[in-house]
Amino acid sequence: MTRFARIASVRGVQERNGSAHAMPRQLDGPDEPDPLGPVEQQFIAERDRFYPATVSETGWPYIQHRGGPSGFLHVLDEHTAMCRNRSGTRSAD
């Protein structure tokens, strides 16, 4: 998460919203994502849906629903999950 908090536009939003004062202690940590442990990996593997979300540079959220049978979402490694391409979606997320 800290790699996103270091982006200039994100820092600007934090300044405008009054949350920038809380970030220095977060930014002092490593710039590596926390790995998914066995418990998190099992939890993900059992899901039958999830909601990937992003936020644009202008602050608008984009949220999608992805669903399928349990196991359609795969953990590839301790930092990567991927869902199967379902017929008709023409995508692999």
Short mmCIF file of C-alpha atoms in Angstrom, two decimals:
data_model
loop_
_atom_site.label_atom_id
_atom_site.label_comp_id
_atom_site.label_asym_id
_atom_site.label_seq_id
_atom_site.Cartn_x
_atom_site.Cartn_y
_atom_site.Cartn_z
CA MET A 1 0.00 0.00 0.00
CA THR A 2 2.80 2.43 0.74
CA ARG A 3 3.89 2.56 -2.89
CA PHE A 4 0.53 4.20 -3.73
CA ALA A 5 0.80 6.59 -0.79
CA ARG A 6 4.05 7.92 -2.24
CA ILE A 7 2.40 9.06 -5.51
CA ALA A 8 2.29 12.87 -5.67
CA SER A 9 -1.42 13.04 -6.53
CA VAL A 10 -2.26 10.72 -3.61
CA ARG A 11 -0.17 12.83 -1.24
CA GLY A 12 -2.07 15.90 -2.47
CA VAL A 13 -5.42 14.30 -1.65
CA GLN A 14 -4.09 13.34 1.80
CA GLU A 15 -3.02 16.94 2.39
CA ARG A 16 -6.41 18.33 1.30
CA ASN A 17 -8.31 15.82 3.44
CA GLY A 18 -6.17 16.25 6.53
CA SER A 19 -4.81 12.70 6.68
CA ALA A 20 -1.22 13.41 5.59
CA HIS A 21 -0.08 13.79 9.23
CA ALA A 22 -0.74 10.06 9.79
CA MET A 23 1.30 8.89 6.82
CA PRO A 24 4.92 9.39 7.93
CA ARG A 25 4.77 6.40 10.26
CA GLN A 26 3.31 4.31 7.43
CA LEU A 27 5.92 5.50 4.96
CA ASP A 28 8.78 4.65 7.32
CA GLY A 29 8.11 0.94 6.76
CA PRO A 30 9.23 -1.20 3.85
CA ASP A 31 7.87 -0.50 0.37
CA GLU A 32 7.04 -4.17 -0.11
CA PRO A 33 3.51 -5.54 0.00
CA ASP A 34 2.61 -7.88 2.84
CA PRO A 35 2.75 -11.47 1.59
CA LEU A 36 -0.33 -13.66 1.55
CA GLY A 37 0.10 -16.35 4.17
CA PRO A 38 -1.48 -19.81 4.16
CA VAL A 39 -4.65 -18.59 5.93
CA GLU A 40 -5.21 -15.76 3.42
CA GLN A 41 -4.44 -18.06 0.47
CA GLN A 42 -7.00 -20.62 1.67
CA PHE A 43 -9.60 -17.90 2.23
CA ILE A 44 -9.10 -16.60 -1.32
CA ALA A 45 -9.22 -20.10 -2.82
CA GLU A 46 -12.63 -20.73 -1.24
CA ARG A 47 -14.30 -17.55 -2.56
CA ASP A 48 -17.00 -17.67 -5.21
CA ARG A 49 -16.92 -13.92 -5.86
CA PHE A 50 -14.83 -10.80 -5.34
CA TYR A 51 -14.92 -7.12 -6.23
CA PRO A 52 -11.76 -5.70 -7.83
CA ALA A 53 -11.62 -1.93 -7.47
CA THR A 54 -9.42 0.92 -8.62
CA VAL A 55 -9.57 4.69 -8.33
CA SER A 56 -8.73 6.99 -11.22
CA GLU A 57 -6.43 10.00 -11.02
CA THR A 58 -9.57 12.14 -10.77
CA GLY A 59 -10.76 10.20 -7.73
CA TRP A 60 -13.59 8.24 -9.33
CA PRO A 61 -13.86 4.60 -8.23
CA TYR A 62 -14.27 1.74 -10.67
CA ILE A 63 -15.61 -1.45 -9.06
CA GLN A 64 -16.46 -4.69 -10.80
CA HIS A 65 -18.04 -7.95 -9.67
CA ARG A 66 -16.36 -11.21 -10.58
CA GLY A 67 -18.01 -14.49 -9.65
CA GLY A 68 -17.78 -18.19 -10.36
CA PRO A 69 -17.53 -21.52 -8.65
CA SER A 70 -15.34 -21.79 -5.56
CA GLY A 71 -11.78 -22.10 -6.79
CA PHE A 72 -12.11 -19.80 -9.80
CA LEU A 73 -9.84 -17.33 -8.02
CA HIS A 74 -6.29 -18.67 -7.82
CA VAL A 75 -3.34 -17.57 -5.71
CA LEU A 76 -0.30 -17.72 -7.99
CA ASP A 77 2.24 -16.69 -5.37
CA GLU A 78 2.37 -14.80 -2.08
CA HIS A 79 1.71 -11.49 -3.86
CA THR A 80 -0.51 -12.43 -6.84
CA ALA A 81 -4.07 -13.70 -7.30
CA MET A 82 -5.79 -14.30 -10.63
CA CYS A 83 -9.27 -15.35 -11.69
CA ARG A 84 -10.02 -17.61 -14.61
CA ASN A 85 -11.25 -16.12 -17.82
CA ARG A 86 -14.91 -16.94 -18.04
CA SER A 87 -16.53 -17.49 -21.39
CA GLY A 88 -17.80 -14.22 -22.79
CA THR A 89 -15.73 -11.85 -20.65
CA ARG A 90 -12.69 -11.83 -22.94
CA SER A 91 -10.44 -11.02 -20.01
CA ALA A 92 -8.22 -12.57 -17.40
CA ASP A 93 -8.02 -10.37 -14.31
#
